[in-house]
Coordinates of C-alpha atoms and ligand atoms in Angstrom, one line a residue:
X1106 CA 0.0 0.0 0.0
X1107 CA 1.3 4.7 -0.3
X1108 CA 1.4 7.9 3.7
X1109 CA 1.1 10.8 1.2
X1110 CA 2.6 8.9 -2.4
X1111 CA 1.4 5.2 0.2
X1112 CA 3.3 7.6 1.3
X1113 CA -0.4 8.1 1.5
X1114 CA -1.9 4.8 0.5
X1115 CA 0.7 2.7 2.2
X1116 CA 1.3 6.2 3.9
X1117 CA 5.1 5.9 3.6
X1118 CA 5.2 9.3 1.3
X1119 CA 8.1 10.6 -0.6
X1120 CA 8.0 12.9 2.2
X1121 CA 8.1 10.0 4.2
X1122 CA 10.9 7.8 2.6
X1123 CA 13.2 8.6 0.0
X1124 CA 14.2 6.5 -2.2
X1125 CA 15.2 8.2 -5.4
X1126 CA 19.1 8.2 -5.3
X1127 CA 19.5 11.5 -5.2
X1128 CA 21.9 13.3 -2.5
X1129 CA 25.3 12.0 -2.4
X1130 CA 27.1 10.1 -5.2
X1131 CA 27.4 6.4 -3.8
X1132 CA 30.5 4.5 -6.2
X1133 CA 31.0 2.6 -9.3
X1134 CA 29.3 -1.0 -10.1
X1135 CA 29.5 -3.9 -12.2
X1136 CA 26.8 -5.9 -13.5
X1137 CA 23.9 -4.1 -11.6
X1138 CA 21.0 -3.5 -13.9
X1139 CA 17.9 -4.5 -13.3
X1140 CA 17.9 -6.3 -16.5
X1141 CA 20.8 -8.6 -15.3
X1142 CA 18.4 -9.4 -12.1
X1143 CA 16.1 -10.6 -14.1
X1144 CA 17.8 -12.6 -16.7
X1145 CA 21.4 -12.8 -16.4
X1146 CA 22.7 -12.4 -20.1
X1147 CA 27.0 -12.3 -19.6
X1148 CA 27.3 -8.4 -21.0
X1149 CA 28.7 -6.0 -18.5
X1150 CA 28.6 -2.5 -17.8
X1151 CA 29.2 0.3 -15.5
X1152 CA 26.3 1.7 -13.8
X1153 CA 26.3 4.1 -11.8
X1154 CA 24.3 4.1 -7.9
X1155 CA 23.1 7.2 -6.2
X1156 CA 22.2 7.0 -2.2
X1157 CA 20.7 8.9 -0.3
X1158 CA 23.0 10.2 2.6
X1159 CA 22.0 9.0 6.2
X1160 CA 23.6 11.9 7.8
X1161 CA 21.3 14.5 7.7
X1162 CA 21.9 17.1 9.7
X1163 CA 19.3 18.0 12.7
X1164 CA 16.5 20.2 12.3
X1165 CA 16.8 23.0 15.0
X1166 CA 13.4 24.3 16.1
X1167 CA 12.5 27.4 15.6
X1168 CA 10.3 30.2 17.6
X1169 CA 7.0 29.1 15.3
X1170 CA 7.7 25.4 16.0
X1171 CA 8.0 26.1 19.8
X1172 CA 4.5 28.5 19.3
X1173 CA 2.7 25.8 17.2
X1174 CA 4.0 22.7 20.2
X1175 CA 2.6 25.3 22.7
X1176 CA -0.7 25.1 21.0
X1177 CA -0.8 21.0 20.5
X1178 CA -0.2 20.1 23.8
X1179 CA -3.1 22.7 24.5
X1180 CA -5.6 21.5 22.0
X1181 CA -4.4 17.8 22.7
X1182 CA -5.5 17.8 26.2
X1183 CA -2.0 18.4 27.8
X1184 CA -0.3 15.2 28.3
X1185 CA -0.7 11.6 28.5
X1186 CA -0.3 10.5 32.0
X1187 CA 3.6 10.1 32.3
X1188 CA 4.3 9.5 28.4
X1189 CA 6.9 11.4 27.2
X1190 CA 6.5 14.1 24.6
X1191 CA 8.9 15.1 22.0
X1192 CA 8.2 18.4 20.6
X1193 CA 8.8 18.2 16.3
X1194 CA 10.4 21.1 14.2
X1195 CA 7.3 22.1 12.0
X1196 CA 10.3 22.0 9.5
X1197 CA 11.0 18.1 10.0
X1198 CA 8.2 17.4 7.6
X1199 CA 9.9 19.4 4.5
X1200 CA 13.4 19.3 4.7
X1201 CA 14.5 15.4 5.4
X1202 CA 12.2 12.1 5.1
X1203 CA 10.4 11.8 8.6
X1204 CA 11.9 8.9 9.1
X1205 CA 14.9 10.4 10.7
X1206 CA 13.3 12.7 12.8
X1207 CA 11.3 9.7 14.1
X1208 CA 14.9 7.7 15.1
X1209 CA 16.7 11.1 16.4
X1210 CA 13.1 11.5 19.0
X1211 CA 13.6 7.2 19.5
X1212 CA 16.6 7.7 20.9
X1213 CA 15.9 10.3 23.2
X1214 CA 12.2 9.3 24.5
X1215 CA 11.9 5.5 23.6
X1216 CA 9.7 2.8 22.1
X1217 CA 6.1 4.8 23.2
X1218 CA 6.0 8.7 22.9
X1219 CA 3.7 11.7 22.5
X1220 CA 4.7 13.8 19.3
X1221 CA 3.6 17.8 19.6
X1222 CA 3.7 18.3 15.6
X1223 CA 2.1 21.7 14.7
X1224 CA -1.7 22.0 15.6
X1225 CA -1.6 18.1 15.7
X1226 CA -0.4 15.7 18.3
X1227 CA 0.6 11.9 17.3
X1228 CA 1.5 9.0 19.2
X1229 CA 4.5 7.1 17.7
X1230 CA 4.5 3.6 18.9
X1231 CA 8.3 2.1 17.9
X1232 CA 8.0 -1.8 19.7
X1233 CA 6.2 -4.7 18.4
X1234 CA 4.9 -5.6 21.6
X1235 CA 2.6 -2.0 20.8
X1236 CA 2.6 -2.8 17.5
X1237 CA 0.9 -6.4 18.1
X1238 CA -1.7 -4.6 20.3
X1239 CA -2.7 -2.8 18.2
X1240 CA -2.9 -4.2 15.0
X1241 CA -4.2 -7.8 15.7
X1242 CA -5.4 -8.1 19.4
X1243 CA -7.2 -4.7 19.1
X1244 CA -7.9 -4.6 14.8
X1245 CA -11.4 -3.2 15.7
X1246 CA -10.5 -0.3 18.6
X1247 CA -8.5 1.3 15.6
X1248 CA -9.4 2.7 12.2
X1249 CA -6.5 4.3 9.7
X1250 CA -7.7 8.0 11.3
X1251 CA -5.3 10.8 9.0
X1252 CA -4.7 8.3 6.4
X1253 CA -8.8 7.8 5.5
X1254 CA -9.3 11.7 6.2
X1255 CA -7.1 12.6 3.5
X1256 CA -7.8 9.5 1.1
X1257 CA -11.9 9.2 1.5
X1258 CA -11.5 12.3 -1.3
X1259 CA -9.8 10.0 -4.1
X1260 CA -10.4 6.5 -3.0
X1261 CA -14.2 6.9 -1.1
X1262 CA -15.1 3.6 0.5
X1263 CA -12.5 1.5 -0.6
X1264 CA -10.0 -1.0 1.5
X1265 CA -7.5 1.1 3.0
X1266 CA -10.4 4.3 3.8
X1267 CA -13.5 2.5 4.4
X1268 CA -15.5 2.2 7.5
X1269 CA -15.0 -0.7 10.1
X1270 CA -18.5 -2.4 8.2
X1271 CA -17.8 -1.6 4.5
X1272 CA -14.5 -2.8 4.6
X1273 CA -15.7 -6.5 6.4
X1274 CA -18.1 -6.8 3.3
X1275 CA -15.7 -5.9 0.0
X1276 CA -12.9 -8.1 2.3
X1277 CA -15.3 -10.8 2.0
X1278 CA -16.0 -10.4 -1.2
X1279 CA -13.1 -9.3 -2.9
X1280 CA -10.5 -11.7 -1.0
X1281 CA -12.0 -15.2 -3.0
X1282 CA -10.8 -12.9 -6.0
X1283 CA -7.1 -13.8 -5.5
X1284 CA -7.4 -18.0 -6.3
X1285 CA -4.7 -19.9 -7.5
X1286 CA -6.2 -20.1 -11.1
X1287 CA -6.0 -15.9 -11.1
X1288 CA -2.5 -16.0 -9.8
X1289 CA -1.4 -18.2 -12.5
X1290 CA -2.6 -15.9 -15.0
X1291 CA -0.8 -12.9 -13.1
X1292 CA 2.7 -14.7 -13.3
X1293 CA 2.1 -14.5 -17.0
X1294 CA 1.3 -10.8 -16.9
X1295 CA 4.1 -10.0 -14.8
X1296 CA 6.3 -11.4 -17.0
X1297 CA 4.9 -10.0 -20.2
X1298 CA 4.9 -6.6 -18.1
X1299 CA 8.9 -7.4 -17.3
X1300 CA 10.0 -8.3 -20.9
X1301 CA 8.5 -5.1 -22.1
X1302 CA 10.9 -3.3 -19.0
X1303 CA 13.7 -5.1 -20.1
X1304 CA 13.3 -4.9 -23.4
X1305 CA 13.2 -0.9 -22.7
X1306 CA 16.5 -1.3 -20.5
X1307 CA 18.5 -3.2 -23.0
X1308 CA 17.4 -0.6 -26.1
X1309 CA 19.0 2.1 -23.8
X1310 CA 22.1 -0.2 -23.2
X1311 CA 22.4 -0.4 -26.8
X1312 CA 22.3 3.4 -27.4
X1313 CA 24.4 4.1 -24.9
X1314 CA 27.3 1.5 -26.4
X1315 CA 26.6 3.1 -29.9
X1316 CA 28.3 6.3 -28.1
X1317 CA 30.8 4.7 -26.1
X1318 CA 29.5 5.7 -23.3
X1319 CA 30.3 3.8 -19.9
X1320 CA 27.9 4.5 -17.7
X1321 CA 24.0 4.5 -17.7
X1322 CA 21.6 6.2 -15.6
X1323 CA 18.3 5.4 -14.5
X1324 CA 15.7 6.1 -12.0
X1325 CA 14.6 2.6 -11.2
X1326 CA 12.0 4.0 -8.7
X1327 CA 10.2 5.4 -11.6
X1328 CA 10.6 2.6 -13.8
X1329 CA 9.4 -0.2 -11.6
X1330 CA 6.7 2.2 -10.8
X1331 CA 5.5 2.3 -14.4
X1332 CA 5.9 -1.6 -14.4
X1333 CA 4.0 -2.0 -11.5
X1334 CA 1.5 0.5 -12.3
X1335 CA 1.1 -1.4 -15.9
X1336 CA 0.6 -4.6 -14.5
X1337 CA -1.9 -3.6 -11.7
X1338 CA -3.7 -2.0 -14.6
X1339 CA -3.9 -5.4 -16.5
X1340 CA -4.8 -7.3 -13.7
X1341 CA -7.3 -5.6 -11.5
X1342 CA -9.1 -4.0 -14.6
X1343 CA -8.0 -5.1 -18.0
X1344 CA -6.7 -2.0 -19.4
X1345 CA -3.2 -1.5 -20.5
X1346 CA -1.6 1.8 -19.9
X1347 CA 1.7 1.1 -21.4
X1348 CA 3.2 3.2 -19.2
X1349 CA 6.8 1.4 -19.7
X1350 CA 6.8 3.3 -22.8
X1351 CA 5.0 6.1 -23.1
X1352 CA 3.2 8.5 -21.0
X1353 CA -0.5 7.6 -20.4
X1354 CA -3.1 10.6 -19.5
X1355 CA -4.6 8.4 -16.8
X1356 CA -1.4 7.4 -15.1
X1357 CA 0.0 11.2 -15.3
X1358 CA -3.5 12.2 -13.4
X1359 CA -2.3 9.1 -10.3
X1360 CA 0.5 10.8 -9.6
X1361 CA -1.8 14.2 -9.6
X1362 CA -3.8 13.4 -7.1
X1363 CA -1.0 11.5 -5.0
X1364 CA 0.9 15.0 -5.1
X1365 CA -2.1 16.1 -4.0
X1366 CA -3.0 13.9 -0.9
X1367 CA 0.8 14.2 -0.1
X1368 CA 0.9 17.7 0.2
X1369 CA -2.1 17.6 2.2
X1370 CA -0.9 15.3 4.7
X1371 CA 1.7 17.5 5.7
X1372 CA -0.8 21.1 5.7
X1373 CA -2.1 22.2 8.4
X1374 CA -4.9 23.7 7.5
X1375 CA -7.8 21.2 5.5
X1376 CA -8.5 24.5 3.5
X1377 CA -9.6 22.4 0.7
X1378 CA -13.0 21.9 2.7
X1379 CA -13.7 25.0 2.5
X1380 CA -17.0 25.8 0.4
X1381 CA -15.5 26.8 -2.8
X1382 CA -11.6 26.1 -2.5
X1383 CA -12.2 23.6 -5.4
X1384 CA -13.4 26.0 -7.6
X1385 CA -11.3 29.3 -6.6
X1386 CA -7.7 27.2 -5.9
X1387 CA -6.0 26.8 -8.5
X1388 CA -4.0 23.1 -7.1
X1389 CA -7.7 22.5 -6.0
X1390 CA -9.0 22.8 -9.7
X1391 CA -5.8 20.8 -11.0
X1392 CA -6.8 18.3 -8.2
X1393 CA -10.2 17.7 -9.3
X1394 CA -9.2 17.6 -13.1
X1395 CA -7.2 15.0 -12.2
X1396 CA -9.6 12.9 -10.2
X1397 CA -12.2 13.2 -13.1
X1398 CA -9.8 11.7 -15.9
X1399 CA -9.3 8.7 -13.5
X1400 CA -13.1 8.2 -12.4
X1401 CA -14.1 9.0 -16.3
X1402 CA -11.4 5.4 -17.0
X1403 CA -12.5 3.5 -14.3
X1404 CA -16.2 4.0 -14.9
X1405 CA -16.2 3.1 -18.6
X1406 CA -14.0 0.1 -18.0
X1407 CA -16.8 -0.9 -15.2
X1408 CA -19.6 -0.2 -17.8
X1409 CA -18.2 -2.2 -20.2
X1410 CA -17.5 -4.8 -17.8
X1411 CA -21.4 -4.7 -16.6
X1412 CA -22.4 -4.5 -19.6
X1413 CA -21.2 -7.9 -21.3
X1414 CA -21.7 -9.4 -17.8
X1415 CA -22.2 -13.5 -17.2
X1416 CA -23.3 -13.8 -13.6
X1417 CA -22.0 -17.3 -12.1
X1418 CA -21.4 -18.8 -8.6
X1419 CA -17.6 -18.3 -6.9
X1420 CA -16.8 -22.1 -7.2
X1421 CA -17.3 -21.8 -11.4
X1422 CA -15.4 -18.5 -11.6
X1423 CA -12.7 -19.4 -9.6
X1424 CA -12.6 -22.4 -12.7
X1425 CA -12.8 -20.8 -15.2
X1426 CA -10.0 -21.2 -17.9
X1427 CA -7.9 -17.9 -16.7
X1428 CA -4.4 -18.8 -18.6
X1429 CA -6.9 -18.4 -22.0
X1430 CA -9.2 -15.6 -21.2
X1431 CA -9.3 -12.7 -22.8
X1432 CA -9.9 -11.0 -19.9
X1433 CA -8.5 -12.4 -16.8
X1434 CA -9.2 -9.5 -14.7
X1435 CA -10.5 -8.7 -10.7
X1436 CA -13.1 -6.7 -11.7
X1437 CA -14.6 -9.0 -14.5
X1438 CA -14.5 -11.7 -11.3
X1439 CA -16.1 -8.4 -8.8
X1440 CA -18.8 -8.1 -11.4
X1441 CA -19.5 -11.6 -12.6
X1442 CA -19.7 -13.2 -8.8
X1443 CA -23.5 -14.3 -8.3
X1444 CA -25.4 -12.1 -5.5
X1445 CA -22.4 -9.7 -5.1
X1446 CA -24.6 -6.4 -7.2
X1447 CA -22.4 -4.2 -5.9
X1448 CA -23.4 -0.1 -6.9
X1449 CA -20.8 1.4 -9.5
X1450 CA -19.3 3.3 -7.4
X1451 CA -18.6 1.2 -4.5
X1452 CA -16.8 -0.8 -7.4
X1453 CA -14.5 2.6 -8.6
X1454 CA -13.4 2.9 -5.1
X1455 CA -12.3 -0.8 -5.1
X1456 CA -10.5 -0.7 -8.0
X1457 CA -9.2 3.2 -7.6
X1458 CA -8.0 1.7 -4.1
X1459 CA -5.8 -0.7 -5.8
X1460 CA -4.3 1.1 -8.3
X1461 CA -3.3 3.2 -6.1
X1462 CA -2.3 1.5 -3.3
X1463 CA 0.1 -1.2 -5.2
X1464 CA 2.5 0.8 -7.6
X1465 CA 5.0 2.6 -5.1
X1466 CA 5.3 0.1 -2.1
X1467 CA 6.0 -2.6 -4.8
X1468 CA 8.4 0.1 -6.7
X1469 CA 10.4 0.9 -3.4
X1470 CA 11.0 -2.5 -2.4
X1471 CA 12.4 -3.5 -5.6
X1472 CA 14.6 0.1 -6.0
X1473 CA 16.2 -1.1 -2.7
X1474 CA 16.7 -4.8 -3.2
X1475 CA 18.4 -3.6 -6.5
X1476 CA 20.4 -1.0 -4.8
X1477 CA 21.4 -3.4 -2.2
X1478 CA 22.4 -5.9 -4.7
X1479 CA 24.3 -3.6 -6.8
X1480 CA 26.4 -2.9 -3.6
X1481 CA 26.6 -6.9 -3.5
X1482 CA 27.8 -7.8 -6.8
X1483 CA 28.2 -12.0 -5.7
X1484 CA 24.9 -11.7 -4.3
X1485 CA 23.8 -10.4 -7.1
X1486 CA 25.4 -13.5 -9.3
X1487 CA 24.0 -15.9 -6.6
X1488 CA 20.6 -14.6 -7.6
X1489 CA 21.1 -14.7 -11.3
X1490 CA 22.0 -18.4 -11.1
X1491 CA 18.9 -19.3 -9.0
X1492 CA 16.8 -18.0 -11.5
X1493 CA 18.8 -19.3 -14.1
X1494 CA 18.5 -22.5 -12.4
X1495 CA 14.8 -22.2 -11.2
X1496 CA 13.3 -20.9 -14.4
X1497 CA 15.5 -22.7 -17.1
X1498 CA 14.2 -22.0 -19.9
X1499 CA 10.5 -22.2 -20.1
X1500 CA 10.1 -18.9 -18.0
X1501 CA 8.3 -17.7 -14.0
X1502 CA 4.9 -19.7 -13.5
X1503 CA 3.3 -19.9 -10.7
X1504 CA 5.0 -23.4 -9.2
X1505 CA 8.5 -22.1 -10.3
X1506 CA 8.6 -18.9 -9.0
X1507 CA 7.8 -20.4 -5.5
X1508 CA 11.0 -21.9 -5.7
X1509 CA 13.1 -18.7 -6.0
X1510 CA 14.1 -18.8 -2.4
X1511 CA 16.9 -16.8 -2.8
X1512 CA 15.7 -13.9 -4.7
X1513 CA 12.4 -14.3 -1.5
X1514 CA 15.1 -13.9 1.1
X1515 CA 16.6 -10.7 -1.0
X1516 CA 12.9 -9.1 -1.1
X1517 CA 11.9 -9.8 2.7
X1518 CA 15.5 -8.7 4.1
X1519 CA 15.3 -5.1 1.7
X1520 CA 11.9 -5.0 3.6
X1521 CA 13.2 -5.7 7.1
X1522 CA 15.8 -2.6 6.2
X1523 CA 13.3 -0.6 4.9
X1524 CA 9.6 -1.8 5.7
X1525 CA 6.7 -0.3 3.0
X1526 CA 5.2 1.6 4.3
X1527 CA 7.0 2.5 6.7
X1528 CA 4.7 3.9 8.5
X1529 CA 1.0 2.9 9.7
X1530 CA -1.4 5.1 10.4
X1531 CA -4.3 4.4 13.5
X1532 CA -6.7 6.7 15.6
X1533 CA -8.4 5.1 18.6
X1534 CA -12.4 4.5 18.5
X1535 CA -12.4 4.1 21.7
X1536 CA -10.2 4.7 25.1
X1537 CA -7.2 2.3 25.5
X1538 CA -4.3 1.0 27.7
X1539 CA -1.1 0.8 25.8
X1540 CA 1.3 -1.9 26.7
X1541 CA 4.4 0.5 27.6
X1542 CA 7.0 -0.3 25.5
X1543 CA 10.9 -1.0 25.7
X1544 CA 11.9 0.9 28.6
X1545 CA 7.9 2.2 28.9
X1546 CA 5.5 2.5 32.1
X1547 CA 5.4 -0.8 33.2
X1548 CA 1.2 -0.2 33.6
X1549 CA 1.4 0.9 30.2
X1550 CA -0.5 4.6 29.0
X1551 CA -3.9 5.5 28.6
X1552 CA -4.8 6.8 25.7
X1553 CA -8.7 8.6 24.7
X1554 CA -10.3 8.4 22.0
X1555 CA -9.7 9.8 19.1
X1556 CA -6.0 9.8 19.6
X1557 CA -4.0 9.6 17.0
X1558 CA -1.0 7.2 16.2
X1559 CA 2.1 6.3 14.3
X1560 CA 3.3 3.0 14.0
X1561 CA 7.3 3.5 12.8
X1562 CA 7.5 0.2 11.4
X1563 CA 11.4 0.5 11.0
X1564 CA 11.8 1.8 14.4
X1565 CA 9.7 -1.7 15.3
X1566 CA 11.6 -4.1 13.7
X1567 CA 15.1 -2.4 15.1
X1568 CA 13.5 -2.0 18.3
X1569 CA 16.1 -3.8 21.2
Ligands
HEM2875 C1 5.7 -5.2 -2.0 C2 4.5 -4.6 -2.2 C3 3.6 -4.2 -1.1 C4 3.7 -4.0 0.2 C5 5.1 -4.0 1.0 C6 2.5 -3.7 0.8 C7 2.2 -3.4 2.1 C8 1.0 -3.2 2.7 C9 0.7 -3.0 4.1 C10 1.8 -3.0 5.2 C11 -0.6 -2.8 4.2 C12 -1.3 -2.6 5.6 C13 -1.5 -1.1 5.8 C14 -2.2 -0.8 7.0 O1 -2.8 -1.7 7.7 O2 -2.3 0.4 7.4 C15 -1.2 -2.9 2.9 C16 -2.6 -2.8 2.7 C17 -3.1 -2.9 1.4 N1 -2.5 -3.0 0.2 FE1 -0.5 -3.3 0.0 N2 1.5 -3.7 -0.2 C18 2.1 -4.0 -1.4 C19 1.6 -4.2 -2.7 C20 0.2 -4.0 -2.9 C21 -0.4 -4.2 -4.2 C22 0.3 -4.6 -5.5 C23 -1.7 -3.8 -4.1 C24 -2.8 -3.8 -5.1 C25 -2.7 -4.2 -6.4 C26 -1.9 -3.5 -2.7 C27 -3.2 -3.1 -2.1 C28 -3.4 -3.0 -0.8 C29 -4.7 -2.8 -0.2 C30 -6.0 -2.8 -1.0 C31 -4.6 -2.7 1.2 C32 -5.7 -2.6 2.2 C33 -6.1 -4.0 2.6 C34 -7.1 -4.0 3.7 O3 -7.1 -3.2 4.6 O4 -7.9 -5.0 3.7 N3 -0.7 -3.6 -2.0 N4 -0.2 -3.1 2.0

């Protein structure tokens, strides 16, 4: 899942986590292209690898930030019997990825602390133990609070925004969706998706040969973004954006409205409420342009799907001959189940809440593992022969790709390093004891309702 890009869905934003490559030069590597991950062809070159620097400097607060923490603590009720609170520069949010505010305040306050943050106050919650409260022994005292407030706008009732009783009933019905037969039929998209990637990689290679260049650069976030984003497209809703290899209208509008729910994760002011702001502001306008070209796609693809529809029982469509259809998709299986007539627009926010929930947690994961591997070049070359090994020459299927234990152990340790998102988003529907944490109360804290919590998933799995 984006906390404003999931930075909003799987609310781990750009603002949130950076992974573009971008601040300090990192060194010189063989062999590291994505295409050699993926199919490991003996040409060589020099690519280069861009990290982003982990020694940011501190923020220092500033006379606002102090005014604005003044305010919180004031609004928020004061404090939370002994928690401590760590007072945030305003200017944390803008000038490094949160992420290393949240560490710097770790170290000082520990695994459970109050956050004064503008007009806003947060818990951040930094131990499993918390964690494990609650998200499974408490699921239902929580619901995902900021992150539904600023998607309900783009993605209405869908998964990640939707009240406690909408969500139980799409779960329920979307969840059979993802069968074996379905999964199948996804391999074969991924790897129709890939070739077209590589295929794009290589041509560049080749250009870059032609002018004897020795080094190549690419912004693999974006590309395995497109990738991503092309293959969710073909597999929740049948429509092909191409984006691998040229720019798509629709696609260009996603990252719109993400801008948009970014940036308004981190304003303090919900001036876009305001009666008339859509009309009179001009990001506000661009905002709702951008919504309509997406809700215009969706809703003729769901039309279309509704209207050549062939109603059948779960058992039969989860049969059905998935490697051959012409159209293998989620929402032909959303709109063909028997007694599931769901209204169109409960069906846009399903899909909407998959498209964009599943393009930049995928993309990150994959820009790190490459990044990491490209630091590792016999890892790397461990990974190539596994899937040389593994996949022969017939190619991923479902069965095979199980078998890639190797490149697993590559993904889940980039995602112990860097978790997507990583952060989750809560707000208590009712008052709570929270367990106290590494180093916490022992009797844990009481929190009211309505309080509002991060869950620093990093900070979690590092926790001592
Ligand atoms: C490596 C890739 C991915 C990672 C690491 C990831 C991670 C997560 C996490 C941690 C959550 C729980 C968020 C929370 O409880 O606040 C989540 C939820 C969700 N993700 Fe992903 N995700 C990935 C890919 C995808 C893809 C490809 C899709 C869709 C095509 C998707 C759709 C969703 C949806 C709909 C939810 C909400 C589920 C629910 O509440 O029932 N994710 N994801």
């Amino acid at each position: 899942m984006a906390m404003a890009g999931y930075s909003l869905l799987h609310p781990s934003p750009p603002a949130l986590i950076n992974v573009n490559f971008q601040r300090s030069e990192f060194g010189h590597f063989h062999s590291s292209t994505t295409t050699h991950l993926l199919s490991s062809k003996s040409t060589t070159h020099l690519i280069r690898c861009q990290s982003t620097s982990t020694d940011e400097p501190k923020t220092r607060r500033k006379l606002l930030d102090n005014a604005s923490n003044l305010l919180t603590n004031f609004l928020s009720g004061g404090s939370l019997g002994s928690m401590p609170i760590a007072e945030g520069a305003v200017s944390d949010l803008f000038v490094r990825p949160l992420f290393f505010a949240l560490y710097d305040w770790f170290l000082e306050h520990g695994s459970v602390y109050k956050l004064a943050f503008g007009p806003k106050a947060f818990v951040v919650v930094s131990d499993p133990i918390v964690a494990r409260h609650i998200l499974r022994e408490n699921a239902f005292s929580y619901d995902k609070g900021v992150l539904a407030d600023i998607l309900e706008p783009i993605m209405g009732k869908g998964l990640i925004p939707a009240d406690l009783g909408t969500w139980k009933q799409r779960r329920r019905v979307i969840a059979p969706g993802f069968h074996s037969l379905y999964l199948e039929a996804m391999v074969k998209t991924f790897r129709h998706c890939s070739e077209r990637t590589i295929l794009k990689f290589e041509k560049l290679l080749e250009r870059e040969k032609l002018h004897d260049e020795k080094t190549i650069e690419l912004d693999l976030e974006a590309e395995f973004s497109s990738l991503a984003l092309d293959i969710i497209g073909l597999g929740v809703f049948n429509f092909d954006f191409g984006s691998v290899t040229k720019e798509s209208p629709v696609i260009k509008a996603v990252y719109g409205t993400l801008f948009e729910a970014e940036h308004r994760s981190t304003f303090y002011i919900p001036y876009w409420k305001f009666p008339l702001a859509r009309w009179i502001v001009p990001r506000q306008r661009k905002f709702h342009s951008d919504l309509k070209v997406i809700n215009d796609c969706l809703d003729g693809l769901i039309r279309n799907a509704k209207d050549t529809r062939q109603e059948t029982d779960v058992e039969k469509l989860q049969q059905r001959d998935y490697l051959n259809l012409k159209d293998a998709s989620l929402l032909r299986f959303l709109v063909d189940i028997r007694g599931a007539d769901v209204d169109d627009r409960q069906l846009r926010d399903d899909l909407m809440t998959m498209l964009i929930a599943g393009h930049e947690t995928t993309a990150a994961v994959l820009t790190w593992a490459v990044f990491f591997l490209a630091q590792n070049p016999s890892k790397m070359k461990k990974a190539q022969a596994e899937i040389d090994s593994v996949l022969g020459q017939d190619g991923p299927n479902l069965e095979s790709i199980k078998k890639l234990e190797y490149v697993r152990l590559i993904v889940v340790e980039s995602l112990r390093l860097f978790p997507q998102p990583p952060l989750l988003v809560r707000r208590s529907l009712k008052s709570d004891t929270l367990p106290g944490g590494y180093n916490g109360e022992k009797d844990g804290y009481v929190i009211p309702a309505g309080t509002d919590i991060f869950l620093s998933v990093s900070r979690s799995i590092q926790s001592p």
